PDB file of C-alpha atoms in Angstrom:
ATOM      1  CA  MET A   4      41.964 106.258  83.061  1.00 43.00           C
ATOM      2  CA  GLY A   5      40.466 102.902  84.022  1.00 43.00           C
ATOM      3  CA  LYS A   6      36.942 104.271  83.882  1.00 45.00           C
ATOM      4  CA  ASP A   7      37.486 105.767  80.418  1.00 54.00           C
ATOM      5  CA  LYS A   8      38.928 102.491  79.130  1.00 58.00           C
ATOM      6  CA  GLU A   9      35.970 100.587  80.516  1.00 54.00           C
ATOM      7  CA  THR A  10      33.570 103.038  78.852  1.00 78.00           C
ATOM      8  CA  VAL A  11      35.232 102.527  75.472  1.00 81.00           C
ATOM      9  CA  GLU A  12      35.168  98.763  75.938  1.00 83.00           C
ATOM     10  CA  GLN A  13      31.503  98.875  76.864  1.00 86.00           C
ATOM     11  CA  LYS A  14      30.726 100.987  73.804  1.00 85.00           C
ATOM     12  CA  SER A  15      32.734  98.612  71.617  1.00 86.00           C
ATOM     13  CA  LEU A  16      30.720  95.692  72.983  1.00 86.00           C
ATOM     14  CA  ARG A  17      27.484  97.585  72.341  1.00 87.00           C
ATOM     15  CA  PHE A  18      28.576  98.199  68.720  1.00 86.00           C
ATOM     16  CA  LYS A  19      29.272  94.480  68.371  1.00 84.00           C
ATOM     17  CA  GLN A  20      25.851  93.541  69.774  1.00 86.00           C
ATOM     18  CA  LEU A  21      24.182  96.112  67.508  1.00 85.00           C
ATOM     19  CA  CYS A  22      25.979  94.673  64.453  1.00 81.00           C
ATOM     20  CA  ILE A  23      24.770  91.171  65.285  1.00 81.00           C
ATOM     21  CA  GLY A  24      21.242  92.517  65.735  1.00 82.00           C
ATOM     22  CA  ILE A  25      21.369  94.314  62.364  1.00 82.00           C
ATOM     23  CA  LEU A  26      22.570  91.129  60.666  1.00 76.00           C
ATOM     24  CA  ALA A  27      19.708  89.193  62.221  1.00 77.00           C
ATOM     25  CA  GLN A  28      17.205  91.757  60.896  1.00 76.00           C
ATOM     26  CA  SER A  29      18.757  91.771  57.419  1.00 69.00           C
ATOM     27  CA  GLY A  30      18.159  88.076  56.932  1.00 66.00           C
ATOM     28  CA  ASN A  31      21.847  87.265  56.720  1.00 61.00           C
ATOM     29  CA  CYS A  32      22.678  83.686  57.621  1.00 63.00           C
ATOM     30  CA  GLN A  33      23.668  82.372  61.020  1.00 71.00           C
ATOM     31  CA  ALA A  34      27.255  82.200  59.758  1.00 73.00           C
ATOM     32  CA  SER A  35      27.404  85.996  59.490  1.00 74.00           C
ATOM     33  CA  GLN A  36      26.181  86.433  63.052  1.00 74.00           C
ATOM     34  CA  HIS A  37      28.739  83.845  64.144  1.00 78.00           C
ATOM     35  CA  ASP A  38      31.474  85.799  62.334  1.00 81.00           C
ATOM     36  CA  PHE A  39      30.561  88.941  64.292  1.00 78.00           C
ATOM     37  CA  GLY A  40      30.438  86.942  67.511  1.00 80.00           C
ATOM     38  CA  GLU A  41      34.055  85.928  66.921  1.00 85.00           C
ATOM     39  CA  THR A  42      35.309  89.517  66.486  1.00 84.00           C
ATOM     40  CA  SER A  43      37.272  91.138  69.295  1.00 84.00           C
ATOM     41  CA  SER A  44      38.011  94.620  67.921  1.00 87.00           C
ATOM     42  CA  ILE A  45      36.320  97.433  66.010  1.00 87.00           C
ATOM     43  CA  ARG A  46      38.658  96.717  63.071  1.00 87.00           C
ATOM     44  CA  GLU A  47      37.564  93.077  62.947  1.00 88.00           C
ATOM     45  CA  MET A  48      33.911  94.122  63.156  1.00 86.00           C
ATOM     46  CA  CYS A  49      34.337  96.486  60.210  1.00 86.00           C
ATOM     47  CA  ASP A  50      36.108  93.788  58.209  1.00 85.00           C
ATOM     48  CA  THR A  51      33.016  91.669  58.803  1.00 83.00           C
ATOM     49  CA  TRP A  52      30.800  94.579  57.676  1.00 83.00           C
ATOM     50  CA  HIS A  53      32.730  94.448  54.392  1.00 83.00           C
ATOM     51  CA  LYS A  54      31.992  90.755  54.027  1.00 83.00           C
ATOM     52  CA  TYR A  55      28.214  91.189  54.385  1.00 82.00           C
ATOM     53  CA  TRP A  56      28.011  94.774  53.086  1.00 86.00           C
ATOM     54  CA  HIS A  57      25.511  94.312  50.255  1.00 85.00           C
ATOM     55  CA  GLY A  58      22.849  92.608  52.343  1.00 82.00           C
ATOM     56  CA  MET A  59      23.159  95.125  55.160  1.00 84.00           C
ATOM     57  CA  ILE A  60      22.874  98.276  53.042  1.00 88.00           C
ATOM     58  CA  THR A  61      20.061  96.946  50.848  1.00 88.00           C
ATOM     59  CA  GLU A  62      17.932  95.239  53.492  1.00 86.00           C
ATOM     60  CA  VAL A  63      18.398  97.377  56.624  1.00 87.00           C
ATOM     61  CA  PRO A  64      19.895 100.708  55.453  1.00 90.00           C
ATOM     62  CA  GLN A  65      18.422 102.835  58.246  1.00 91.00           C
ATOM     63  CA  GLN A  66      19.829 100.570  60.944  1.00 89.00           C
ATOM     64  CA  VAL A  67      23.235 100.807  59.264  1.00 89.00           C
ATOM     65  CA  VAL A  68      23.039 104.620  59.177  1.00 91.00           C
ATOM     66  CA  GLN A  69      22.027 104.719  62.846  1.00 90.00           C
ATOM     67  CA  ALA A  70      24.947 102.493  63.826  1.00 89.00           C
ATOM     68  CA  PHE A  71      27.512 104.696  62.103  1.00 91.00           C
ATOM     69  CA  ARG A  72      25.923 107.921  63.347  1.00 91.00           C
ATOM     70  CA  ASP A  73      26.219 106.653  66.920  1.00 89.00           C
ATOM     71  CA  PHE A  74      29.632 104.990  66.822  1.00 90.00           C
ATOM     72  CA  TYR A  75      31.691 106.702  64.111  1.00 93.00           C
ATOM     73  CA  PRO A  76      32.876 109.656  66.234  1.00 92.00           C
ATOM     74  CA  ASP A  77      34.318 107.336  68.910  1.00 90.00           C
ATOM     75  CA  PHE A  78      35.885 104.758  66.608  1.00 92.00           C
ATOM     76  CA  LYS A  79      36.672 106.844  63.517  1.00 94.00           C
ATOM     77  CA  ALA A  80      40.351 105.814  63.342  1.00 93.00           C
ATOM     78  CA  GLU A  81      39.573 102.089  63.551  1.00 91.00           C
ATOM     79  CA  ILE A  82      36.626 102.321  61.127  1.00 93.00           C
ATOM     80  CA  ASN A  83      38.695 104.328  58.611  1.00 94.00           C
ATOM     81  CA  ALA A  84      41.541 101.818  58.916  1.00 92.00           C
ATOM     82  CA  ALA A  85      39.041  99.143  57.829  1.00 90.00           C
ATOM     83  CA  GLY A  86      38.179 101.193  54.742  1.00 92.00           C
ATOM     84  CA  ILE A  87      34.804 102.665  55.758  1.00 94.00           C
ATOM     85  CA  PHE A  88      34.112 106.418  55.914  1.00 96.00           C
ATOM     86  CA  TYR A  89      30.944 108.121  57.120  1.00 97.00           C
ATOM     87  CA  ASN A  90      29.693 111.452  55.701  1.00 97.00           C
ATOM     88  CA  GLU A  91      33.146 112.371  54.396  1.00 97.00           C
ATOM     89  CA  ASP A  92      35.127 111.913  51.208  1.00 98.00           C
ATOM     90  CA  SER A  93      37.807 109.303  50.715  1.00 97.00           C
ATOM     91  CA  ARG A  94      39.986 108.047  47.866  1.00 94.00           C
ATOM     92  CA  THR A  95      39.804 104.518  49.270  1.00 93.00           C
ATOM     93  CA  GLY A  96      37.226 102.130  50.661  1.00 91.00           C
ATOM     94  CA  TYR A  97      33.492 102.600  51.067  1.00 94.00           C
ATOM     95  CA  VAL A  98      31.971 106.022  51.689  1.00 96.00           C
ATOM     96  CA  LEU A  99      28.673 105.808  53.552  1.00 96.00           C
ATOM     97  CA  VAL A 100      26.391 108.857  53.522  1.00 97.00           C
ATOM     98  CA  GLY A 101      23.735 109.076  56.202  1.00 96.00           C
ATOM     99  CA  ASP A 102      21.419 111.918  57.214  1.00 95.00           C
ATOM    100  CA  SER A 103      23.003 115.373  56.975  1.00 96.00           C
ATOM    101  CA  ASP A 104      21.757 118.943  57.336  1.00 95.00           C
ATOM    102  CA  GLU A 105      24.792 120.253  55.435  1.00 97.00           C
ATOM    103  CA  PRO A 106      25.644 119.390  51.809  1.00 98.00           C
ATOM    104  CA  ILE A 107      28.239 116.636  51.493  1.00 98.00           C
ATOM    105  CA  HIS A 108      30.804 117.115  48.733  1.00 98.00           C
ATOM    106  CA  LEU A 109      32.540 114.074  47.286  1.00 98.00           C
ATOM    107  CA  SER A 110      35.416 114.491  44.838  1.00 98.00           C
ATOM    108  CA  PHE A 111      37.340 111.224  45.150  1.00 96.00           C
ATOM    109  CA  ALA A 112      34.910 108.561  46.363  1.00 97.00           C
ATOM    110  CA  HIS A 113      34.630 105.692  43.895  1.00 95.00           C
ATOM    111  CA  THR A 114      32.156 103.677  45.981  1.00 91.00           C
ATOM    112  CA  ALA A 115      29.760 105.978  47.826  1.00 96.00           C
ATOM    113  CA  TYR A 116      26.439 104.702  49.172  1.00 97.00           C
ATOM    114  CA  ILE A 117      23.831 107.348  49.954  1.00 98.00           C
ATOM    115  CA  LEU A 118      21.543 105.781  52.551  1.00 97.00           C
ATOM    116  CA  GLY A 119      20.324 108.899  54.362  1.00 96.00           C
ATOM    117  CA  LYS A 120      18.496 112.149  53.700  1.00 97.00           C
ATOM    118  CA  ALA A 121      21.289 114.333  52.392  1.00 97.00           C
ATOM    119  CA  HIS A 122      22.214 116.716  49.579  1.00 98.00           C
ATOM    120  CA  VAL A 123      25.283 115.133  48.004  1.00 98.00           C
ATOM    121  CA  VAL A 124      27.374 116.976  45.419  1.00 98.00           C
ATOM    122  CA  LEU A 125      29.619 114.805  43.257  1.00 98.00           C
ATOM    123  CA  HIS A 126      32.736 116.389  41.730  1.00 98.00           C
ATOM    124  CA  SER A 127      35.519 115.184  39.447  1.00 98.00           C
ATOM    125  CA  ASN A 128      35.183 111.398  38.898  1.00 97.00           C
ATOM    126  CA  ALA A 129      33.256 110.572  42.072  1.00 98.00           C
ATOM    127  CA  THR A 130      30.751 107.710  41.843  1.00 98.00           C
ATOM    128  CA  ALA A 131      27.691 107.081  44.009  1.00 98.00           C
ATOM    129  CA  LEU A 132      24.678 104.835  44.478  1.00 97.00           C
ATOM    130  CA  ALA A 133      21.641 106.626  45.961  1.00 98.00           C
ATOM    131  CA  MET A 134      19.124 104.595  47.953  1.00 96.00           C
ATOM    132  CA  ASN A 135      17.080 107.105  49.981  1.00 96.00           C
ATOM    133  CA  ALA A 136      13.930 108.762  48.609  1.00 97.00           C
ATOM    134  CA  GLY A 137      14.754 111.907  50.584  1.00 97.00           C
ATOM    135  CA  CYS A 138      18.223 112.456  49.134  1.00 98.00           C
ATOM    136  CA  LYS A 139      19.260 114.854  46.374  1.00 98.00           C
ATOM    137  CA  VAL A 140      22.310 114.088  44.257  1.00 98.00           C
ATOM    138  CA  GLU A 141      23.983 116.743  42.120  1.00 98.00           C
ATOM    139  CA  LEU A 142      26.413 115.426  39.516  1.00 98.00           C
ATOM    140  CA  LEU A 143      29.178 117.754  38.288  1.00 98.00           C
ATOM    141  CA  ASP A 144      32.257 117.318  36.099  1.00 98.00           C
ATOM    142  CA  ASN A 145      32.690 113.647  35.057  1.00 98.00           C
ATOM    143  CA  SER A 146      30.948 112.130  38.062  1.00 98.00           C
ATOM    144  CA  ARG A 147      28.582 109.165  37.824  1.00 98.00           C
ATOM    145  CA  ALA A 148      25.594 108.072  39.871  1.00 98.00           C
ATOM    146  CA  THR A 149      22.958 105.363  39.898  1.00 98.00           C
ATOM    147  CA  ILE A 150      19.731 106.447  41.579  1.00 98.00           C
ATOM    148  CA  LYS A 151      17.577 103.687  43.057  1.00 97.00           C
ATOM    149  CA  GLU A 152      15.793 106.254  45.233  1.00 97.00           C
ATOM    150  CA  GLY A 153      16.185 110.025  45.320  1.00 98.00           C
ATOM    151  CA  TYR A 154      16.253 113.123  43.103  1.00 98.00           C
ATOM    152  CA  ALA A 155      19.162 113.804  40.753  1.00 98.00           C
ATOM    153  CA  ILE A 156      20.499 116.830  38.877  1.00 98.00           C
ATOM    154  CA  ALA A 157      23.092 115.970  36.216  1.00 98.00           C
ATOM    155  CA  ARG A 158      25.390 118.739  34.929  1.00 98.00           C
ATOM    156  CA  ASN A 159      28.609 119.136  32.948  1.00 98.00           C
ATOM    157  CA  ASN A 160      29.837 115.799  31.512  1.00 98.00           C
ATOM    158  CA  SER A 161      28.295 113.590  34.173  1.00 98.00           C
ATOM    159  CA  TYR A 162      26.633 110.212  33.656  1.00 98.00           C
ATOM    160  CA  LEU A 163      23.337 109.428  35.373  1.00 98.00           C
ATOM    161  CA  VAL A 164      21.333 106.213  35.585  1.00 98.00           C
ATOM    162  CA  THR A 165      17.983 106.662  37.309  1.00 98.00           C
ATOM    163  CA  SER A 166      14.461 105.310  37.657  1.00 98.00           C
ATOM    164  CA  LYS A 167      13.137 108.388  39.477  1.00 98.00           C
ATOM    165  CA  GLU A 168      12.635 112.104  38.797  1.00 98.00           C
ATOM    166  CA  ALA A 169      15.668 114.018  37.558  1.00 98.00           C
ATOM    167  CA  GLU A 170      16.992 117.083  35.699  1.00 98.00           C
ATOM    168  CA  CYS A 171      19.861 117.320  33.233  1.00 98.00           C
ATOM    169  CA  TYR A 172      21.943 120.181  31.807  1.00 98.00           C
ATOM    170  CA  ASP A 173      25.014 120.859  29.695  1.00 98.00           C
ATOM    171  CA  CYS A 174      26.553 117.673  28.227  1.00 98.00           C
ATOM    172  CA  ALA A 175      25.177 115.137  30.687  1.00 98.00           C
ATOM    173  CA  THR A 176      24.349 111.581  29.634  1.00 98.00           C
ATOM    174  CA  VAL A 177      21.197 110.104  31.164  1.00 98.00           C
ATOM    175  CA  HIS A 178      19.743 106.598  31.078  1.00 98.00           C
ATOM    176  CA  ILE A 179      16.296 106.640  32.657  1.00 98.00           C
ATOM    177  CA  THR A 180      13.806 103.825  33.226  1.00 98.00           C
ATOM    178  CA  ASP A 181      10.197 104.590  34.223  1.00 97.00           C
ATOM    179  CA  GLY A 182      11.047 107.959  35.802  1.00 97.00           C
ATOM    180  CA  THR A 183      10.589 111.550  34.657  1.00 98.00           C
ATOM    181  CA  LEU A 184      13.419 113.651  33.225  1.00 98.00           C
ATOM    182  CA  HIS A 185      13.372 117.438  32.826  1.00 98.00           C
ATOM    183  CA  ASP A 186      15.913 118.097  30.090  1.00 98.00           C
ATOM    184  CA  HIS A 187      17.692 121.473  29.804  1.00 98.00           C
ATOM    185  CA  GLY A 188      20.688 120.158  27.871  1.00 98.00           C
ATOM    186  CA  HIS A 189      22.377 116.803  27.246  1.00 98.00           C
ATOM    187  CA  ARG A 190      24.907 114.782  25.295  1.00 98.00           C
ATOM    188  CA  GLU A 191      22.604 111.763  25.110  1.00 98.00           C
ATOM    189  CA  ILE A 192      19.367 110.572  26.704  1.00 98.00           C
ATOM    190  CA  CYS A 193      18.152 106.972  26.563  1.00 98.00           C
ATOM    191  CA  ALA A 194      14.664 106.333  27.937  1.00 98.00           C
ATOM    192  CA  TYR A 195      13.252 102.917  28.834  1.00 98.00           C
ATOM    193  CA  GLY A 196      10.120 101.427  30.327  1.00 98.00           C
ATOM    194  CA  GLU A 197       7.480 104.088  30.858  1.00 98.00           C
ATOM    195  CA  ALA A 198       9.895 106.996  31.245  1.00 98.00           C
ATOM    196  CA  THR A 199       8.752 110.504  30.341  1.00 98.00           C
ATOM    197  CA  ILE A 200      11.178 113.079  28.941  1.00 98.00           C
ATOM    198  CA  HIS A 201      10.295 116.786  28.967  1.00 98.00           C
ATOM    199  CA  SER A 202      12.669 118.512  26.556  1.00 98.00           C
ATOM    200  CA  PHE A 203      13.122 121.394  24.122  1.00 97.00           C
ATOM    201  CA  THR A 204      14.409 119.053  21.376  1.00 97.00           C
ATOM    202  CA  SER A 205      14.267 115.495  20.072  1.00 97.00           C
ATOM    203  CA  ARG A 206      17.952 115.541  19.138  1.00 97.00           C
ATOM    204  CA  LEU A 207      20.083 112.761  20.650  1.00 98.00           C
ATOM    205  CA  ILE A 208      17.128 111.356  22.612  1.00 98.00           C
ATOM    206  CA  LYS A 209      16.462 107.646  22.127  1.00 98.00           C
ATOM    207  CA  LEU A 210      13.104 106.217  23.170  1.00 98.00           C
ATOM    208  CA  TYR A 211      12.603 102.527  23.918  1.00 98.00           C
ATOM    209  CA  ASP A 212       9.697 100.440  25.230  1.00 98.00           C
ATOM    210  CA  LYS A 213       6.777 102.702  26.195  1.00 98.00           C
ATOM    211  CA  SER A 214       8.821 105.800  26.961  1.00 98.00           C
ATOM    212  CA  LYS A 215       7.646 109.126  25.603  1.00 98.00           C
ATOM    213  CA  LEU A 216       8.956 112.576  24.758  1.00 98.00           C
ATOM    214  CA  ASN A 217       7.134 115.845  25.393  1.00 98.00           C
ATOM    215  CA  ILE A 218       8.687 118.760  23.526  1.00 97.00           C
ATOM    216  CA  LYS A 219       8.077 122.176  25.048  1.00 88.00           C
ATOM    217  CA  LYS A 220       6.536 124.676  22.691  1.00 73.00           C
TER     218      LYS A 220
END
């Protein structure tokens, strides 16, 4: 028993040291590293993750993914209690998606961050932000996604905002800036910047800036 407890404590300490190291790499201030230094439990560490979340996921996303991949199985209960979920759906808190060989289906997540190489399928009213060039996001039902990096396929009544390559079908709404959209059906498309739309129609497609529409013959 004592040995197991010591092992968990050692792993908890290693998680803490890793968090401080990630904060240092992300350019967060000394105060954030001090905050982590003051934590004494996994729950407190995750509360501190919440506090500095934006900087960590935007500046050092791969280090964040690595940390959760390594430590989530051991501290899942504590991490979930702090409102963070890794590669699984949740009605509450942040859902973090890292690398995955299997598709990840999200039906309830309202704040999902896709930081890894994964195929993520959004159902119902799920919402996600994609930030990995190797990810693929499929939007179904009334789901919504913003794609900073990655490939998207919008279906049903979904709502997509992207600056990369994407496809749309059915009654999807797409706002695209500078990327390329392959249109097979839509409710509305708004193109900005130097976006290119490949479509079968000009109906309900609005072009702004230097965007252009290629209609298939």
